[in-house]
Each structure stands twice: as C-alpha cells, then as structure tokens.
Coordinates of C-alpha atoms in Angstrom, one line a residue:
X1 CA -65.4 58.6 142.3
X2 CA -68.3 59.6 144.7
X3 CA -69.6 56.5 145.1
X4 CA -65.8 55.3 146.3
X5 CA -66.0 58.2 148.8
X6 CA -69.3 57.5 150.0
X7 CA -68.5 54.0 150.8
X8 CA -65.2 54.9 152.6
X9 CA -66.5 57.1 154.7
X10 CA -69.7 54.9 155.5
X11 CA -67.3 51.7 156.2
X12 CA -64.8 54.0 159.1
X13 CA -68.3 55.2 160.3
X14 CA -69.1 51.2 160.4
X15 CA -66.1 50.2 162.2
X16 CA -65.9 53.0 164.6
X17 CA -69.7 51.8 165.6
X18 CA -68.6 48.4 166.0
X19 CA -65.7 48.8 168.2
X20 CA -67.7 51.5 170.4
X21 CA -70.9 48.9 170.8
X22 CA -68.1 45.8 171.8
X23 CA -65.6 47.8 173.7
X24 CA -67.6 47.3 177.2
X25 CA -68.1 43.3 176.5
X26 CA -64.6 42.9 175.6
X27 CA -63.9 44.5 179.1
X28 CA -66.1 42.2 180.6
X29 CA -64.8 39.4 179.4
X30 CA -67.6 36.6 179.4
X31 CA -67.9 36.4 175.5
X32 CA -64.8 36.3 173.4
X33 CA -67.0 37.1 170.4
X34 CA -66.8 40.8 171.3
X35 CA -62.9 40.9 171.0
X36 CA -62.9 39.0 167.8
X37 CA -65.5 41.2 166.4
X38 CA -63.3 44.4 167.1
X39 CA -60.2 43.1 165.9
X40 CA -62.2 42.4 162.8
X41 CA -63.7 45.9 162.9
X42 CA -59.5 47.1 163.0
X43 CA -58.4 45.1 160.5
X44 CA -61.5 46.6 158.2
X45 CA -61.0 50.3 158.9
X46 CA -57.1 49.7 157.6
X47 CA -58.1 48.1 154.5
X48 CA -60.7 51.0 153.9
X49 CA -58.4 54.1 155.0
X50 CA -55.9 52.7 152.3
X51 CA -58.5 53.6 150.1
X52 CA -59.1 56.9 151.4
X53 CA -57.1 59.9 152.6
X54 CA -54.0 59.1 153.5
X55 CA -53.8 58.8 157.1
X56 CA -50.5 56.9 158.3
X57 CA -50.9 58.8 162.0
X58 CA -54.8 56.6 162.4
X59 CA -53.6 53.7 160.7
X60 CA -51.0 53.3 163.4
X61 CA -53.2 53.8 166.5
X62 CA -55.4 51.4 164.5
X63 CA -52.5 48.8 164.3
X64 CA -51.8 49.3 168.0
X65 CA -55.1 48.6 169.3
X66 CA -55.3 45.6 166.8
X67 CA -51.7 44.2 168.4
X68 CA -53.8 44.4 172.2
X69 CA -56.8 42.8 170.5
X70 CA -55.0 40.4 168.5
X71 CA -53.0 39.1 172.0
X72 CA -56.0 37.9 173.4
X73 CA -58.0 36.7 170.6
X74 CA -55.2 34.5 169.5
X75 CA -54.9 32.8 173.1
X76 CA -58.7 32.4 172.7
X77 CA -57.9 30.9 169.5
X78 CA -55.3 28.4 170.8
X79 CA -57.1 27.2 173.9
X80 CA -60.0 26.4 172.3
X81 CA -58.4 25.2 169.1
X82 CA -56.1 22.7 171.2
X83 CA -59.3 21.6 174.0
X84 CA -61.4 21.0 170.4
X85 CA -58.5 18.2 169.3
X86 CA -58.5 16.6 172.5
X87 CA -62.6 15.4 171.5
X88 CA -62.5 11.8 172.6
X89 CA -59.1 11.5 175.0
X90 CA -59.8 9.6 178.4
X91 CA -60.5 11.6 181.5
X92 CA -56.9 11.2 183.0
X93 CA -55.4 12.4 178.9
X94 CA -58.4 15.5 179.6
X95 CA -56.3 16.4 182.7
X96 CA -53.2 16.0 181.2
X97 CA -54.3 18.6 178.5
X98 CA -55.5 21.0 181.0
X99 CA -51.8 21.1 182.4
X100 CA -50.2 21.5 179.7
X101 CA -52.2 24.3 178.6
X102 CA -52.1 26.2 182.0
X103 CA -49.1 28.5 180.8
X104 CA -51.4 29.7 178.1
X105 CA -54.0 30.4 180.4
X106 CA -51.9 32.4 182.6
X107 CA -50.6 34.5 179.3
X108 CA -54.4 34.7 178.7
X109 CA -54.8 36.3 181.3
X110 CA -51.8 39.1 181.3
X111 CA -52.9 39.5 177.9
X112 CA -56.8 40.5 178.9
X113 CA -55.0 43.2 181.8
X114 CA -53.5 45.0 179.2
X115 CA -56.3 45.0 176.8
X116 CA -58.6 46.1 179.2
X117 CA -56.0 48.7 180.1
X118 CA -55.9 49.9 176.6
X119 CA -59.6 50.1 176.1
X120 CA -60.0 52.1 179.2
X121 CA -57.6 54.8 178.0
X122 CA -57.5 58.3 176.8
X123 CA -55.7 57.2 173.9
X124 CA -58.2 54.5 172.7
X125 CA -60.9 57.1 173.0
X126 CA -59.5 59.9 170.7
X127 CA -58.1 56.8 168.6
X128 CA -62.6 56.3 168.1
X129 CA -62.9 60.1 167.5
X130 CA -60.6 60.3 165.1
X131 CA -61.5 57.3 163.6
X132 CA -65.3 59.2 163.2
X133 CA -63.6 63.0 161.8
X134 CA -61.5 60.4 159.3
X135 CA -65.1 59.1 158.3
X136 CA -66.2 62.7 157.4
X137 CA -63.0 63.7 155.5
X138 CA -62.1 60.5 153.6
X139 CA -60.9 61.2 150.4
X140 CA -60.7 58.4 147.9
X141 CA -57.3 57.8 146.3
X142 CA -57.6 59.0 142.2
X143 CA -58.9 55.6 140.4
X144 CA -60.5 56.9 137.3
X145 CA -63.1 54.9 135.0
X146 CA -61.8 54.2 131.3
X147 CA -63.2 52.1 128.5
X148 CA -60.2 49.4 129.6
X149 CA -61.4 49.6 133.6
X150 CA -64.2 48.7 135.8
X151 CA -65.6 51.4 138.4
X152 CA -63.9 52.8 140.7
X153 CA -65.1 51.4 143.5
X154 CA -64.4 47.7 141.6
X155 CA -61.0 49.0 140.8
X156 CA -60.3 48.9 144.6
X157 CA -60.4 44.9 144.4
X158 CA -57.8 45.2 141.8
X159 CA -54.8 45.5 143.6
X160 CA -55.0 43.2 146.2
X161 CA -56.3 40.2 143.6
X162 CA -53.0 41.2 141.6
X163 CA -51.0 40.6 144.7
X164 CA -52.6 37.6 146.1
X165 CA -52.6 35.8 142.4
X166 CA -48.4 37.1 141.9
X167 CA -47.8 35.6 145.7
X168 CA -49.5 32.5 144.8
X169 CA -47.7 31.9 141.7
X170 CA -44.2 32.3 143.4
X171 CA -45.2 29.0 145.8
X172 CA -43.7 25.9 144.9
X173 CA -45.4 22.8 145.2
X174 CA -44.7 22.3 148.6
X175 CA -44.7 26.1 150.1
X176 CA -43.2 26.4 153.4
X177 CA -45.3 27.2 156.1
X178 CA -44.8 30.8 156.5
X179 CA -45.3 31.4 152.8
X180 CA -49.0 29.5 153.0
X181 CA -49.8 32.0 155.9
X182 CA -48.4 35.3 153.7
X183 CA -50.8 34.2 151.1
X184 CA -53.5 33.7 153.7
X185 CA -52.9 37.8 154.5
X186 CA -53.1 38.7 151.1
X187 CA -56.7 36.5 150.8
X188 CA -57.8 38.4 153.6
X189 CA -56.9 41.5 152.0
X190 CA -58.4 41.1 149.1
X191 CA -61.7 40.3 151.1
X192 CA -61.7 43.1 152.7
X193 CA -61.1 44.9 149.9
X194 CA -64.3 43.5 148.1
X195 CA -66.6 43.8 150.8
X196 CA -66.3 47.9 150.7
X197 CA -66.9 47.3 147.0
X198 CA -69.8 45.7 147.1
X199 CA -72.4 48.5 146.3
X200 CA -71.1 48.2 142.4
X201 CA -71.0 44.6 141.9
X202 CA -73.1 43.2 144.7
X203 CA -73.9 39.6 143.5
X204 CA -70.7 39.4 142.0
X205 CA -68.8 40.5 145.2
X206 CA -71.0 38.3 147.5
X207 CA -69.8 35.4 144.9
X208 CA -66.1 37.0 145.8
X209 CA -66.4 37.1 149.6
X210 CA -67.9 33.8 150.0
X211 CA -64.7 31.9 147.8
X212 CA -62.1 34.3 149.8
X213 CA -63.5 33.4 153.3
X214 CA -63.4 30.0 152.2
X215 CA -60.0 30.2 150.8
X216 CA -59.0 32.1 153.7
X217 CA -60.3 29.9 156.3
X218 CA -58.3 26.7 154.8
X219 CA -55.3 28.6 155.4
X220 CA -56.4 29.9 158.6
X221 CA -56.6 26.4 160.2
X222 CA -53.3 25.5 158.6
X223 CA -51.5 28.5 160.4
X224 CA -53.2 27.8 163.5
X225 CA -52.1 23.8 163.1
X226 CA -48.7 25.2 162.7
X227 CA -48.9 27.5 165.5
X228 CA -50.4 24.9 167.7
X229 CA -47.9 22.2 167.5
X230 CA -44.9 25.2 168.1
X231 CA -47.1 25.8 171.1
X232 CA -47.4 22.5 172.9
X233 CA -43.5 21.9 172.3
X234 CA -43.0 25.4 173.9
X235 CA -45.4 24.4 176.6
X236 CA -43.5 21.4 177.0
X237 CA -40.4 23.0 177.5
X238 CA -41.6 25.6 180.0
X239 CA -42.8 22.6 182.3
X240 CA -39.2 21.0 182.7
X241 CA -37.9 18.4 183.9
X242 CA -40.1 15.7 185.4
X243 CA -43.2 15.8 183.3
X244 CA -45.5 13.5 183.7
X245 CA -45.4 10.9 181.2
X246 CA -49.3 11.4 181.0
X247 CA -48.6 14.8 179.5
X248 CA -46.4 14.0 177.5
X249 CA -48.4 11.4 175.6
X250 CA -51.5 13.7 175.8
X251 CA -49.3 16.6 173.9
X252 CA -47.8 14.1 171.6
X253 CA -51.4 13.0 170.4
X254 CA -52.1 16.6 170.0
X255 CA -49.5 17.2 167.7
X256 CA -50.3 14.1 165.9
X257 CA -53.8 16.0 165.0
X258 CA -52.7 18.8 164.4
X259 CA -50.0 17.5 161.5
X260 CA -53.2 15.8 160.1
X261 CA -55.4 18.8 160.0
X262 CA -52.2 21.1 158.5
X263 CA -52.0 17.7 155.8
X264 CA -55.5 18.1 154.9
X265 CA -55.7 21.7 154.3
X266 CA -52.4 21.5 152.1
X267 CA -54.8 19.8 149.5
X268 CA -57.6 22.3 149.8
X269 CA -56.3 25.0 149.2
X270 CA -54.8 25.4 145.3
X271 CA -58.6 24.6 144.1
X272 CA -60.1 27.2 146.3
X273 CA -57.9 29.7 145.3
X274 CA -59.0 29.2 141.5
X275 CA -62.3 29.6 142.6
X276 CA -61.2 33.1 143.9
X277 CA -59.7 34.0 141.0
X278 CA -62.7 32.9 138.6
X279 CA -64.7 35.0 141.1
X280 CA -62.1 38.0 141.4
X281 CA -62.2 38.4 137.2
X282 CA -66.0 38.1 137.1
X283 CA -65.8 41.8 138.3
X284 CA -63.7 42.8 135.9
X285 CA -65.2 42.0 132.9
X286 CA -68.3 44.7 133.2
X287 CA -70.8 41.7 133.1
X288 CA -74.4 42.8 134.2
X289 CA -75.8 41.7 137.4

C-alpha cells in the first residue's frame, strides 16, 4: 500500500505545481497552452484524490475551477478547430468564416473575464493550499495484494478498464453521439488512472497510455465534429435574418467537413479500443517487465 500512497501524494504535489507555474500565463492570455495544461492538471488531481483520502469538499473546488478552465479552453478548441477546416476556402469564404465565428469570439472573451477573475481570487488560492495539505495527508483507499490480484497501485487501473470495457459493450453498432463521447470520458479515465500507476508497471503502462490517448483522441475529434456543426447552426441562428448568402455557403461547407471527419473517426475507433484492452490486461497478468 505504500507505494500507492507515495504516488498519490506525489501526483496532488504534481498538479498543484502545475497549476501554480501556469496560473500567471493563463492570466495573460497570449498562449492557450497554459489553460489547457491546468485544466489537465484539474482533471489529474480528481482522478488521483479518488484514490486517496476521501476529500469530496477539494474535489469540488477542483471541479469548479475546471468548469472556469474548461469555458475558455473549449472556445479555444472550437475557433481553432472550425478556422483549421476552412484550409483552402477563397478569401471572400475566409471572411465569411470570420463572421460567422464572431459570436464565439465575443463568448471567448466573457469566458477569459471570469477565468481570470477566478484565478485572481482568494478562493482559488486556498483551493492550491489545500490541494498541497491534501498532498501530505493522502490516504490510499484499502486495495490489498492477493495471489488472484496485481499490486496495489496496478489495482487502481482496474476499475476504470472495467467500466470503460462494460460501457463499450452496451453500444450498438451505430452508438449515438452522446454515448461515443460517455465512452470517450471513461477512456480518459482510465488514462489517468494508469499514468499514477505507472511506477509498478512502467513499460506496460506507457504501452497503456499511448493506446488510451490514441483511443481517446479519435473520440475526442468526433465530439468536437459534433459539437462544431451544433455550433455553426447556433451561430447561424444568432445572426438572423438577412445573412449573407456568402456565410451561409461558407458554414454549410463547414458542416460538410465536419460530418466527414465525425464519419471517419466512427471507423477508428472499435479497433483502438481493442488495443486498449490488450494493453489494459497486459497489467494484469503479473508479466515481468
């Protein structure tokens, strides 16, 4: 169990580095990287306090700062993601796309005064100091070694591959959308959940990582082809009446890429998920390095 303790407490020490060292370029502004890299660093101090002391009070302030984080990285995510598929339109379509995309520039922006608001707040800084005391105290949850069972620490990779390979098994084959993005979360889960286990396994996680991120990724450009079509029809909408018929062709060839890149990642992503699995069971099975 003390190496499961050791690593919990050195991952919150981890993350609560991370967000300190980005917090004043994520203020700033210039490089998105720095939000995207805390929001990261939330999302990983959740997946290791679950394997710690319970700590429901944390794991909420965590979740709140994620939700500011998460606002503007998304945007990020969109405006470039929808600028990227317009590669190759005509100067006047380039135009067109900038218009249309003005409303999520202007939520960009609302979205960066309240995240800057947050990280400039009493409450995000005791949020970091308690996120460093939970990194001294951490607790691991009781997973004890058997003949049957792997280590410990390898036993906190368990769950979230049981869940991920149930979920996946409950898809038809022709998930809906929102399914194929549940599944994504679990992926992501179970990522995280391997990367604090490294230390026991460490070529065998690395194998693990490397197919989840890939697995994850496929289903992260699906969700974000699904999201960006809702978008541009919502952008649409929000011009009104007497668009011009230059933005409307631009967003319709936008939506025609996007449907392709969601069609192409639908056939990805049942063979990447195997390879997770073949990965996942590798650990399992007390295999030398």
């Amino acid at each position: 169990m003390t190496e499961l303790v050791e690593q919990v407490r050195a991952r919150l020490l981890a993350q609560a580095e991370e967000l300190t060292t980005r917090t004043e370029g994520a203020r700033e502004g210039s490089d998105p990287e720095h939000v995207h890299q805390m929001r990261v660093a939330v999302r990983r101090a959740r997946a290791a306090l679950k394997a710690g002391l319970p700590t429901p009070g944390l794991d909420a302030e965590l979740k709140w700062l994620g939700a500011s984080l998460g606002a503007v990285r998304d945007l990020d995510v969109q405006l470039d993601s929808l600028r990227a598929r317009a590669v190759g339109f005509d100067e006047d379509e380039l135009a067109a796309v900038e218009t249309l995309l003005h409303g999520l520039v202007v939520q960009r922006r609302a979205a960066r005064q309240t995240m800057r608001r947050v990280l400039r707040s009493k409450r995000y800084r005791k949020l970091l100091d308690a996120l460093r005391e939970a990194a001294t105290s951490a607790t691991a949850v009781p997973v004890e070694d058997t003949e049957d069972e792997p280590p410990a620490l390898i036993s906190v990779v368990r769950k979230p591959h049981r869940k991920l390979m149930r979920a996946a098994e409950a898809l038809g084959e022709n998930p809906p959308d929102d399914d194929l993005h549940e599944l994504r979360i679990h992926g992501k889960r179970l990522r995280y959940a391997a990367e604090m286990a490294e230390p026991a396994a460490r070529k065998r996680i690395k194998a693990l990582v490397s197919a989840t991120k890939e697995f994850q990724d496929v289903l992260g450009d699906h969700q974000d082809a699904v999201i960006a079509e809702e978008t541009i029809r919502g952008l649409l909408t929000d011009l009104g009446d007497g668009v011009p018929v230059t933005v409307v062709f631009a967003a319709g060839r936008l939506v025609e890429r996007e449907r392709a890149r969601k069609a192409h990642c639908r056939t990805q992503w049942r063979p990447l998920l195997t390879e997770v699995d073949l990965a996942a069971q590798s650990l399992f099975d007390r295999a030398p390095e």
